[in-house]
Tab-separated table of C-alpha atoms and ligand atoms in Angstrom:
chain	number	residue	atom	x	y	z
A	1	MET	CA	-39.250	101.071	19.764
A	2	GLY	CA	-38.304	104.177	19.747
A	3	ARG	CA	-35.464	104.021	17.061
A	4	ARG	CA	-34.915	104.427	13.305
A	5	ILE	CA	-32.767	102.601	11.164
A	6	VAL	CA	-31.390	105.405	9.400
A	7	SER	CA	-29.799	106.219	6.430
A	8	ARG	CA	-28.021	109.046	6.315
A	9	LEU	CA	-27.940	111.908	3.051
A	10	GLU	CA	-25.288	114.666	3.010
A	11	LEU	CA	-26.421	117.148	0.496
A	12	GLY	CA	-23.347	119.013	-1.085
A	13	ASN	CA	-24.151	122.033	0.320
A	14	GLY	CA	-23.894	120.811	4.137
A	15	VAL	CA	-27.023	119.891	4.431
A	16	VAL	CA	-27.857	116.692	6.266
A	17	ILE	CA	-30.837	114.509	6.079
A	18	ASP	CA	-31.741	111.710	7.946
A	19	GLY	CA	-34.190	108.914	6.157
A	20	GLU	CA	-34.850	105.284	6.512
A	21	ASN	CA	-33.388	101.658	5.349
A	22	LEU	CA	-33.467	98.838	6.688
A	23	ASN	CA	-30.360	96.961	4.337
A	24	PRO	CA	-26.955	97.717	5.179
A	25	TYR	CA	-25.183	99.095	2.144
A	26	LYS	CA	-21.458	100.748	1.558
A	27	ARG	CA	-20.945	104.111	1.857
A	28	VAL	CA	-21.686	106.205	-1.799
A	29	LYS	CA	-19.797	109.137	-1.317
A	30	ASP	CA	-19.706	112.796	-3.007
A	31	ARG	CA	-21.556	111.513	-6.421
A	32	PRO	CA	-23.956	113.494	-9.148
A	33	LEU	CA	-27.487	113.894	-7.645
A	34	VAL	CA	-30.217	114.151	-9.870
A	35	PHE	CA	-33.871	114.359	-9.299
A	36	ILE	CA	-36.323	112.527	-11.905
A	37	ALA	CA	-39.934	113.704	-12.028
A	38	GLY	CA	-42.685	111.347	-13.784
A	39	MET	CA	-42.979	107.662	-14.209
A	40	PHE	CA	-40.165	105.523	-14.686
A	41	ALA	CA	-42.094	102.809	-16.257
A	42	ASP	CA	-43.159	105.659	-18.812
A	43	GLY	CA	-39.295	106.108	-19.503
A	44	ALA	CA	-38.301	109.070	-17.452
A	45	LEU	CA	-35.199	107.317	-16.088
A	46	SER	CA	-34.090	106.155	-19.347
A	47	ALA	CA	-34.200	109.890	-21.211
A	48	VAL	CA	-31.391	110.843	-18.141
A	49	ASP	CA	-27.854	109.967	-17.892
A	50	VAL	CA	-27.754	108.368	-13.778
A	51	ARG	CA	-24.586	105.916	-14.461
A	52	GLY	CA	-22.847	106.881	-11.154
A	53	LYS	CA	-25.122	108.685	-9.844
A	54	ILE	CA	-27.842	109.273	-6.828
A	55	VAL	CA	-31.034	109.457	-8.241
A	56	ALA	CA	-33.897	110.919	-6.226
A	57	CYS	CA	-37.604	110.740	-7.172
A	58	GLN	CA	-40.720	110.977	-5.590
A	59	ARG	CA	-42.435	107.480	-5.000
A	60	LYS	CA	-45.217	107.040	-7.621
A	61	GLU	CA	-44.235	103.228	-8.093
A	62	ASP	CA	-43.217	100.423	-6.189
A	63	PRO	CA	-39.753	101.113	-4.448
A	64	PHE	CA	-39.063	97.587	-5.446
A	65	MET	CA	-39.418	97.949	-8.945
A	66	LEU	CA	-37.653	101.975	-8.391
A	67	ALA	CA	-34.255	100.514	-7.243
A	68	GLU	CA	-34.285	97.887	-9.715
A	69	MET	CA	-34.446	100.169	-12.874
A	70	ILE	CA	-32.234	102.840	-11.296
A	71	GLN	CA	-29.516	99.907	-10.127
A	72	LYS	CA	-29.844	98.377	-14.156
A	73	ALA	CA	-29.231	102.008	-15.146
A	74	GLY	CA	-26.187	102.292	-13.269
A	75	GLY	CA	-27.229	104.428	-10.789
A	76	ALA	CA	-25.038	104.224	-7.359
A	77	GLY	CA	-28.353	105.340	-4.797
A	78	MET	CA	-31.475	106.057	-4.594
A	79	ILE	CA	-33.593	108.662	-2.142
A	80	SER	CA	-36.932	108.613	-2.410
A	81	TRP	CA	-40.077	110.199	-0.670
A	82	SER	CA	-44.227	109.960	-1.175
A	83	GLY	CA	-46.851	112.659	-2.354
A	84	PRO	CA	-47.902	115.318	0.015
A	85	LYS	CA	-50.533	113.163	1.735
A	86	ARG	CA	-48.523	110.841	3.009
A	87	GLY	CA	-45.779	112.891	3.353
A	88	ALA	CA	-44.616	112.421	6.702
A	89	ALA	CA	-43.850	108.532	5.945
A	90	THR	CA	-40.761	107.171	5.981
A	91	THR	CA	-41.232	103.681	6.879
A	92	PRO	CA	-38.028	101.857	5.272
A	93	VAL	CA	-39.037	98.900	3.036
A	94	ASP	CA	-36.987	96.082	3.205
A	95	ASP	CA	-34.683	94.286	0.797
A	96	LEU	CA	-33.582	97.036	-1.593
A	97	THR	CA	-30.158	95.886	-2.833
A	98	ILE	CA	-29.493	99.610	-3.512
A	99	ALA	CA	-27.694	102.089	-1.225
A	100	ALA	CA	-31.163	104.091	-0.669
A	101	ALA	CA	-32.890	106.095	1.589
A	102	ARG	CA	-36.704	106.974	2.116
A	103	VAL	CA	-37.528	110.636	3.522
A	104	THR	CA	-40.624	112.784	4.100
A	105	HIS	CA	-42.123	114.916	1.301
A	106	ALA	CA	-40.821	118.127	3.051
A	107	ASP	CA	-36.998	116.598	3.268
A	108	GLY	CA	-38.020	115.985	-0.547
A	109	GLU	CA	-38.965	119.434	-1.422
A	110	LYS	CA	-35.566	120.478	0.158
A	111	ILE	CA	-33.762	118.045	-2.031
A	112	ILE	CA	-35.235	119.610	-5.164
A	113	ALA	CA	-34.683	122.964	-4.500
A	114	TYR	CA	-30.786	121.707	-4.175
A	115	VAL	CA	-30.396	120.574	-7.063
A	116	ASN	CA	-32.224	123.397	-8.839
A	117	SER	CA	-29.483	125.870	-7.159
A	118	THR	CA	-26.712	124.719	-8.577
A	119	PRO	CA	-25.202	123.233	-11.806
A	120	ASN	CA	-23.479	120.213	-10.284
A	121	PRO	CA	-25.217	118.884	-7.278
A	122	THR	CA	-23.733	116.139	-5.468
A	123	ALA	CA	-25.004	114.110	-2.457
A	124	THR	CA	-23.612	111.216	0.043
A	125	LEU	CA	-25.306	108.335	1.384
A	126	ARG	CA	-24.518	106.601	4.417
A	127	PHE	CA	-25.923	103.887	6.416
A	128	ALA	CA	-26.388	104.964	9.840
A	129	GLY	CA	-28.276	101.950	11.467
A	130	ALA	CA	-29.835	101.827	14.488
A	131	VAL	CA	-30.429	105.189	16.183
A	132	LEU	CA	-32.322	105.348	19.491
A	133	ASN	CA	-34.544	108.442	19.067
A	134	ARG	CA	-37.342	109.140	21.969
A	135	ALA	CA	-39.101	111.644	19.486
A	136	SER	CA	-39.568	109.012	16.751
A	137	LEU	CA	-42.174	107.278	19.000
A	138	PRO	CA	-43.994	104.491	16.802
A	139	ALA	CA	-46.742	105.197	14.621
A	140	ILE	CA	-48.900	103.573	12.410
A	141	ALA	CA	-46.849	102.596	9.401
A	142	GLU	CA	-47.995	103.766	6.251
A	143	TYR	CA	-48.101	100.510	4.740
A	144	SER	CA	-50.587	98.904	7.285
A	145	SER	CA	-54.200	98.064	6.065
A	146	ARG	CA	-56.749	100.622	6.941
A	147	GLY	CA	-60.411	100.480	7.930
A	148	PRO	CA	-63.152	100.349	7.488
A	149	CYS	CA	-64.196	97.106	5.809
A	150	ASN	CA	-66.283	98.666	2.942
A	151	MET	CA	-69.282	96.250	3.517
A	152	SER	CA	-71.222	98.304	6.218
A	153	SER	CA	-73.555	95.522	7.533
A	154	VAL	CA	-70.539	93.917	9.088
A	155	GLY	CA	-71.063	96.821	11.815
A	156	VAL	CA	-67.495	95.706	13.148
A	157	LEU	CA	-64.432	98.319	13.295
A	158	LYS	CA	-61.782	96.782	11.518
A	159	PRO	CA	-58.563	96.444	12.199
A	160	ASP	CA	-59.099	95.191	15.708
A	161	ILE	CA	-55.463	96.014	16.900
A	162	THR	CA	-51.823	96.772	16.221
A	163	GLY	CA	-48.480	95.145	17.233
A	164	PRO	CA	-45.094	96.169	16.321
A	165	GLY	CA	-44.388	95.737	12.601
A	166	THR	CA	-42.056	98.042	11.430
A	167	ALA	CA	-37.791	97.270	11.301
A	168	ILE	CA	-38.430	94.012	13.836
A	169	ALA	CA	-35.253	92.518	14.344
A	170	ALA	CA	-35.869	89.044	14.525
A	171	SER	CA	-33.984	85.391	13.554
A	172	ILE	CA	-34.526	84.114	10.061
A	173	PRO	CA	-33.107	81.064	8.993
A	174	GLY	CA	-29.722	80.979	7.874
A	175	GLY	CA	-28.880	79.477	4.113
A	176	ALA	CA	-32.784	78.832	3.220
A	177	ASN	CA	-33.729	80.535	-0.263
A	178	GLY	CA	-33.368	84.189	-0.345
A	179	THR	CA	-32.021	85.265	3.551
A	180	ALA	CA	-28.599	86.056	4.163
A	181	PRO	CA	-26.798	82.653	4.694
A	182	THR	CA	-24.272	84.122	6.905
A	183	ARG	CA	-26.623	85.913	8.841
A	184	THR	CA	-29.284	84.538	11.652
A	185	PHE	CA	-30.979	87.615	12.181
A	186	GLY	CA	-32.597	90.266	10.294
A	187	LEU	CA	-34.839	93.532	10.290
A	188	HIS	CA	-38.347	92.956	8.358
A	189	SER	CA	-41.291	95.121	8.131
A	190	GLY	CA	-44.889	94.074	7.577
A	191	THR	CA	-48.004	92.403	8.910
A	192	SER	CA	-45.604	89.118	8.826
A	193	MET	CA	-43.664	90.825	11.652
A	194	SER	CA	-46.755	92.184	13.478
A	195	THR	CA	-48.722	89.276	13.827
A	196	PRO	CA	-46.544	87.037	15.381
A	197	HIS	CA	-46.113	89.444	18.384
A	198	LEU	CA	-49.763	89.017	18.423
A	199	SER	CA	-49.917	85.248	18.196
A	200	GLY	CA	-47.335	84.960	20.526
A	201	ILE	CA	-49.425	87.124	23.097
A	202	VAL	CA	-52.238	85.211	22.812
A	203	ALA	CA	-49.959	82.134	23.249
A	204	MET	CA	-48.707	83.449	26.342
A	205	ILE	CA	-52.728	84.579	27.491
A	206	LYS	CA	-53.795	81.091	26.672
A	207	LYS	CA	-51.047	79.379	28.847
A	208	ALA	CA	-51.177	81.989	31.616
A	209	ARG	CA	-55.264	81.766	31.573
A	210	PRO	CA	-56.099	78.446	30.081
A	211	GLN	CA	-60.300	79.056	30.894
A	212	TRP	CA	-60.595	82.153	28.882
A	213	SER	CA	-62.358	81.365	25.576
A	214	PRO	CA	-60.903	82.990	22.305
A	215	ALA	CA	-63.187	85.924	22.038
A	216	ALA	CA	-62.449	86.762	26.081
A	217	ILE	CA	-58.671	86.807	25.099
A	218	LYS	CA	-59.431	89.086	21.811
A	219	SER	CA	-61.210	91.243	24.296
A	220	ALA	CA	-58.569	91.533	26.766
A	221	LEU	CA	-55.910	92.166	24.434
A	222	MET	CA	-58.543	95.033	22.580
A	223	THR	CA	-59.562	96.526	25.691
A	224	THR	CA	-55.964	96.952	27.604
A	225	ALA	CA	-54.156	98.207	24.389
A	226	ASP	CA	-52.374	101.373	24.304
A	227	VAL	CA	-53.740	104.694	22.840
A	228	THR	CA	-50.898	106.718	24.131
A	229	HIS	CA	-46.883	106.787	24.326
A	230	PRO	CA	-45.693	106.283	28.003
A	231	ASP	CA	-45.552	110.139	27.889
A	232	GLY	CA	-49.011	110.737	27.296
A	233	THR	CA	-48.621	111.917	23.730
A	234	PRO	CA	-51.143	109.918	21.366
A	235	ILE	CA	-50.175	106.818	19.405
A	236	VAL	CA	-50.804	108.465	15.604
A	237	ASP	CA	-50.715	107.437	11.991
A	238	GLU	CA	-47.951	108.199	10.599
A	239	THR	CA	-49.132	109.548	7.385
A	240	THR	CA	-51.357	112.403	8.628
A	241	GLY	CA	-49.813	112.567	12.440
A	242	LYS	CA	-53.153	112.103	13.867
A	243	PRO	CA	-54.792	109.534	15.803
A	244	ASN	CA	-56.927	107.331	13.645
A	245	CYS	CA	-58.715	104.016	14.851
A	246	PHE	CA	-59.455	103.109	11.389
A	247	ALA	CA	-55.818	102.602	11.505
A	248	MET	CA	-54.732	101.489	14.541
A	249	GLY	CA	-58.288	99.442	15.844
A	250	ALA	CA	-58.318	99.033	19.930
A	251	GLY	CA	-54.735	100.058	20.192
A	252	LEU	CA	-51.194	99.166	20.572
A	253	VAL	CA	-51.381	95.494	22.001
A	254	ASN	CA	-49.948	95.683	25.977
A	255	PRO	CA	-49.115	92.207	27.174
A	256	THR	CA	-49.197	93.009	30.813
A	257	ARG	CA	-52.383	94.729	30.957
A	258	ALA	CA	-53.992	92.166	28.693
A	259	LEU	CA	-53.548	89.572	31.568
A	260	ASP	CA	-55.889	91.236	33.798
A	261	PRO	CA	-58.682	93.138	31.933
A	262	GLY	CA	-61.166	93.156	34.838
A	263	LEU	CA	-64.117	92.827	32.244
A	264	VAL	CA	-64.517	91.088	28.689
A	265	TYR	CA	-66.919	91.061	25.731
A	266	ASP	CA	-67.381	87.707	25.401
A	267	LEU	CA	-68.971	85.454	22.638
A	268	ALA	CA	-69.261	81.677	22.026
A	269	PRO	CA	-69.361	80.158	19.020
A	270	ALA	CA	-73.195	79.672	18.533
A	271	ASP	CA	-73.403	83.718	19.364
A	272	TYR	CA	-71.941	84.213	15.635
A	273	ILE	CA	-74.992	82.589	13.847
A	274	PRO	CA	-77.534	85.350	14.446
A	275	TYR	CA	-74.617	87.527	13.566
A	276	VAL	CA	-74.044	85.876	9.973
A	277	CYS	CA	-77.409	84.986	9.538
A	278	GLY	CA	-78.291	88.708	9.964
A	279	LEU	CA	-75.671	89.989	7.201
A	280	GLY	CA	-77.800	88.011	4.868
A	281	TYR	CA	-75.613	84.888	4.282
A	282	ASN	CA	-78.031	81.742	3.351
A	283	GLU	CA	-77.810	78.425	5.717
A	284	SER	CA	-75.969	76.711	2.909
A	285	VAL	CA	-73.192	79.128	2.934
A	286	ILE	CA	-73.218	79.422	6.564
A	287	ASN	CA	-72.944	75.535	7.181
A	288	GLU	CA	-69.931	75.681	5.069
A	289	ILE	CA	-68.161	77.912	7.397
A	290	MET	CA	-69.558	76.422	10.700
A	291	ALA	CA	-67.843	73.250	12.352
A	292	GLN	CA	-69.743	70.297	13.937
A	293	PRO	CA	-71.496	70.253	16.181
A	294	LEU	CA	-73.401	73.634	15.238
A	295	GLN	CA	-73.969	72.826	11.839
A	296	ASN	CA	-76.974	72.729	9.868
A	297	VAL	CA	-78.007	75.971	11.056
A	298	SER	CA	-81.448	77.452	10.600
A	299	CYS	CA	-81.570	81.004	10.546
A	300	ALA	CA	-85.439	81.303	11.527
A	301	LYS	CA	-84.485	79.099	14.662
A	302	ALA	CA	-81.201	80.930	15.296
A	303	GLY	CA	-82.779	84.665	14.657
A	304	LYS	CA	-80.918	87.970	13.101
A	305	ILE	CA	-78.769	90.349	15.021
A	306	GLN	CA	-77.205	94.063	13.159
A	307	GLY	CA	-73.776	93.907	12.393
A	308	LYS	CA	-73.466	96.883	15.539
A	309	ASP	CA	-74.931	93.997	18.072
A	310	LEU	CA	-72.358	91.535	17.910
A	311	ASN	CA	-70.962	91.418	21.354
A	312	TYR	CA	-67.727	93.045	20.419
A	313	PRO	CA	-65.235	95.027	22.080
A	314	SER	CA	-64.873	97.791	19.805
A	315	ILE	CA	-68.488	99.670	18.419
A	316	MET	CA	-68.870	101.078	15.441
A	317	VAL	CA	-72.311	102.595	13.877
A	318	THR	CA	-73.393	104.908	10.499
A	319	LEU	CA	-75.156	107.814	11.667
A	320	THR	CA	-76.563	109.477	9.013
A	321	PRO	CA	-79.152	112.668	8.700
A	322	ALA	CA	-82.072	110.268	7.366
A	323	ALA	CA	-81.064	107.718	10.642
A	324	PRO	CA	-79.496	109.702	12.772
A	325	GLU	CA	-80.017	107.783	15.968
A	326	VAL	CA	-78.945	103.971	17.091
A	327	ASP	CA	-78.382	101.777	19.792
A	328	VAL	CA	-76.062	99.587	20.553
A	329	LYS	CA	-76.403	96.585	22.942
A	330	ARG	CA	-73.044	95.040	24.915
A	331	ALA	CA	-72.779	92.634	27.434
A	332	VAL	CA	-69.394	92.305	29.864
A	333	THR	CA	-68.282	89.617	31.802
A	334	ASN	CA	-66.279	89.785	35.176
A	335	ILE	CA	-63.480	88.502	35.531
A	336	GLY	CA	-61.740	90.176	37.788
A	337	ASP	CA	-62.416	90.686	41.892
A	338	PRO	CA	-65.522	89.191	42.257
A	339	VAL	CA	-66.957	92.539	44.336
A	340	SER	CA	-66.474	95.300	41.802
A	341	LEU	CA	-68.501	98.765	40.603
A	342	TYR	CA	-67.174	99.942	37.424
A	343	THR	CA	-67.943	103.898	36.688
A	344	LEU	CA	-68.147	104.899	33.273
A	345	GLU	CA	-65.757	107.454	30.976
A	346	VAL	CA	-66.951	108.475	27.386
A	347	VAL	CA	-65.341	110.679	25.001
A	348	PRO	CA	-68.131	111.589	22.558
A	349	PRO	CA	-67.322	111.440	18.991
A	350	GLU	CA	-67.428	114.550	17.602
A	351	GLY	CA	-70.852	116.194	16.464
A	352	VAL	CA	-72.147	113.017	18.366
A	353	THR	CA	-73.921	112.480	21.710
A	354	VAL	CA	-73.345	109.051	23.876
A	355	GLU	CA	-75.684	108.071	26.569
A	356	VAL	CA	-74.632	104.694	28.257
A	357	VAL	CA	-77.571	103.192	30.045
A	358	PRO	CA	-76.987	101.916	32.756
A	359	ASN	CA	-73.561	104.211	33.219
A	360	VAL	CA	-72.467	102.090	36.406
A	361	LEU	CA	-71.833	98.559	36.517
A	362	THR	CA	-72.175	96.684	40.265
A	363	PHE	CA	-70.935	93.145	40.240
A	364	GLY	CA	-70.976	90.504	43.058
A	365	LEU	CA	-69.539	87.346	41.509
A	366	VAL	CA	-67.259	86.290	39.200
A	367	ASN	CA	-68.719	85.461	35.589
A	368	GLN	CA	-71.358	87.824	36.605
A	369	ARG	CA	-72.352	89.194	33.125
A	370	MET	CA	-74.296	92.406	33.455
A	371	GLU	CA	-76.260	94.336	29.885
A	372	PHE	CA	-75.857	98.015	28.571
A	373	THR	CA	-77.061	99.640	25.987
A	374	VAL	CA	-75.010	102.395	24.060
A	375	LYS	CA	-77.404	105.406	22.598
A	376	LEU	CA	-75.371	107.395	19.612
A	377	LYS	CA	-77.203	110.549	18.454
A	378	ARG	CA	-76.248	112.579	15.336
A	379	GLY	CA	-76.270	116.248	16.930
A	380	PRO	CA	-76.375	119.139	14.817
A	381	ASN	CA	-72.511	119.568	14.594
A	382	ALA	CA	-71.678	116.328	13.145
A	383	ALA	CA	-69.670	116.671	9.778
A	384	ALA	CA	-71.778	115.663	6.545
A	385	VAL	CA	-69.132	113.065	5.527
A	386	GLY	CA	-66.315	111.023	6.614
A	387	THR	CA	-65.895	109.610	10.143
A	388	ALA	CA	-65.191	110.354	13.514
A	389	GLU	CA	-64.188	108.546	16.451
A	390	GLY	CA	-64.636	108.382	20.602
A	391	SER	CA	-64.296	106.323	22.989
A	392	LEU	CA	-66.244	104.676	26.260
A	393	ARG	CA	-64.043	103.243	29.095
A	394	TRP	CA	-65.472	101.451	31.745
A	395	VAL	CA	-62.950	102.069	34.965
A	396	SER	CA	-62.891	100.506	38.220
A	397	GLY	CA	-59.591	101.099	40.574
A	398	LYS	CA	-56.448	100.290	38.347
A	399	ARG	CA	-58.523	98.592	35.625
A	400	SER	CA	-59.953	100.113	32.657
A	401	VAL	CA	-61.822	98.670	29.968
A	402	ARG	CA	-61.771	100.312	26.653
A	403	SER	CA	-63.673	100.511	23.558
A	404	PRO	CA	-63.130	102.957	20.139
A	405	ILE	CA	-66.430	104.218	19.259
A	406	ALA	CA	-66.402	104.836	15.488
A	407	VAL	CA	-68.577	106.417	13.732
A	408	LEU	CA	-69.094	106.705	9.632
A	409	PHE	CA	-71.469	109.725	8.487
A	410	GLU	CA	-72.220	108.396	5.543
A	411	PRO	CA	-73.317	104.941	4.185
A	412	LEU	CA	-70.380	102.772	3.066
A	413	PRO	CA	-70.030	102.117	-0.922
A	414	ASN	CA	-72.274	98.953	-1.018
A	415	ASN	CA	-75.129	100.339	1.032
B	1	LIG	C1	-35.430	76.666	-2.748
B	1	LIG	O1	-35.873	77.118	-3.224
B	1	LIG	C2	-36.384	75.966	-4.276
B	1	LIG	C3	-37.857	75.884	-4.924
B	1	LIG	O2	-38.932	76.333	-4.323
B	1	LIG	C4	-36.718	74.194	-3.701
B	1	LIG	O3	-36.941	73.033	-4.381
B	1	LIG	C5	-35.440	74.269	-2.868
B	1	LIG	O4	-35.542	73.034	-2.134
B	1	LIG	C6	-35.203	75.137	-1.824
B	1	LIG	N1	-33.853	75.608	-1.073
B	1	LIG	C7	-34.077	75.276	-0.107
B	1	LIG	C8	-32.163	74.915	0.655
B	1	LIG	O5	-34.904	75.755	1.142
B	2	LIG	C1	-76.740	80.613	-1.082
B	2	LIG	O1	-76.352	81.425	-1.323
B	2	LIG	C2	-75.244	81.538	-2.698
B	2	LIG	C3	-74.069	82.341	-2.766
B	2	LIG	O2	-74.909	83.714	-2.758
B	2	LIG	C4	-75.765	80.598	-3.676
B	2	LIG	O3	-74.728	80.528	-4.562
B	2	LIG	C5	-76.467	79.715	-3.586
B	2	LIG	O4	-77.706	79.066	-4.494
B	2	LIG	C6	-77.636	79.961	-2.449
B	2	LIG	N1	-78.598	78.942	-1.933
B	2	LIG	C7	-79.667	78.761	-1.688
B	2	LIG	C8	-80.403	77.119	-1.537
B	2	LIG	O5	-80.683	79.833	-1.501
B	3	LIG	C1	-77.522	67.876	7.950
B	3	LIG	O1	-78.389	67.792	7.352
B	3	LIG	C2	-78.305	67.045	6.579
B	3	LIG	C3	-79.172	66.721	5.570
B	3	LIG	O2	-80.269	66.562	6.598
B	3	LIG	C4	-77.953	65.515	7.061
B	3	LIG	O3	-77.292	64.111	6.088
B	3	LIG	C5	-76.709	65.848	7.906
B	3	LIG	O4	-76.274	64.600	8.537
B	3	LIG	C6	-76.820	67.056	9.207
B	3	LIG	N1	-76.061	67.242	9.927
B	3	LIG	C7	-75.623	67.685	11.020
B	3	LIG	C8	-74.673	67.812	12.087
B	3	LIG	O5	-76.904	67.091	11.751
B	4	LIG	C1	-64.587	97.188	-1.182
B	4	LIG	O1	-63.680	97.850	-1.447
B	4	LIG	C2	-62.410	97.608	-2.767
B	4	LIG	C3	-61.376	98.165	-3.050
B	4	LIG	O2	-61.786	99.380	-3.782
B	4	LIG	C4	-63.868	97.028	-4.255
B	4	LIG	O3	-62.709	95.956	-4.954
B	4	LIG	C5	-64.742	95.988	-3.577
B	4	LIG	O4	-65.417	95.821	-4.218
B	4	LIG	C6	-65.058	96.624	-2.318
B	4	LIG	N1	-66.444	95.951	-1.650
B	4	LIG	C7	-67.535	96.388	-1.346
B	4	LIG	C8	-68.348	95.437	-0.969
B	4	LIG	O5	-68.076	97.471	-1.825
């Protein structure tokens, strides 16, 4: 995935800027360049004669709509960028039917400066195709959904995991509605491209390890996911350039490592009953989602647990000044070597102390289950608001079982 699908912009002053676009287009050469501020929907576009010109704009509206409006107005191309908050993002949007490039906010500023510097600004747009570039390491795309889930009681970090989803080359049904009839492949971006990677990896693992439960497979995927690139640099959120477990979840899926996780955070279907009872759902609602033979749930019988104590492969807690300490219960099942010793590596979230009891796990059997408690405490240096992230890793030889730890320093909106 160390590649970008480059759409190259050459300004009349010789400056070359690489943006991105998924759709090939015919070169648009030496056209007048205009920058249009404001909302197109409010008439900013129709106030300018853009016929035959390349239109530059800061994206405040849907890129499909912008492209369509420019095309209808007779424009020859579109250059767009995001506001400063998401300024690094150049993630291409597919199916734009116009010559287009998405550039960084910083490059957008350069384009505005150039347009203002000359009475007759011009530009050329050229589709350069796939460009391999080790420096363009994959990052969490701007359009990827962010957590946390805004019901704090859920107690589970979302998202879970990341799969490749930007500029994915894949087969498409030739000749079907809306797809190119002359080709049987295409490039697309989105969740629809990412989820098939994860589903396919799950199918591969189920075939190789048929005895694993769905929760064990999910745990294996999450605890072995990559949080760094092969060169050791962290995988970041493209909008901020920083790591963010609320964007990436446990990491970027690593199918080979997922086949041999060593330990799993397992869950049986019945383990979800005390969890959903604890979320406050009543029995008639729970029975609607519970399949046979678990129907006719009684929360009085099943008991209730707090969301944070669901035996999930990640950890999320809320630590406020009023409630600065939280204990989290977990249990791991040994599916690696029968006799194995796991030691602990903790990266505490900033401003938080983390104590794990016990901090060594000694197994003598396969399928042996061991419990531990993670004690999280808000320290004097904790942020007043916002979030912090750390991790907990059980290590035994080549095996490393990692869980992200996400801390919210203020209750979520619904509390
Ligand atoms: C195209 O879509 C229409 C409407 O959804 C449907 O009736 C038609 O069968 C589709 N054609 C093909 C080739 O899939
Ligand atoms: C259970 O909860 C649902 C949804 O909140 C509500 O409509 C229903 O009346 C409740 N049933 C009982 C028996 O309390
Ligand atoms: C659940 O309870 C209802 C009403 O008491 C009963 O009709 C139904 O057979 C029960 N279902 C199961 C799976 O026990
Ligand atoms: C969560 O956030 C969404 C979007 O802001 C909002 O529509 C929804 O009502 C929120 N839910 C809760 C439980 O706060």
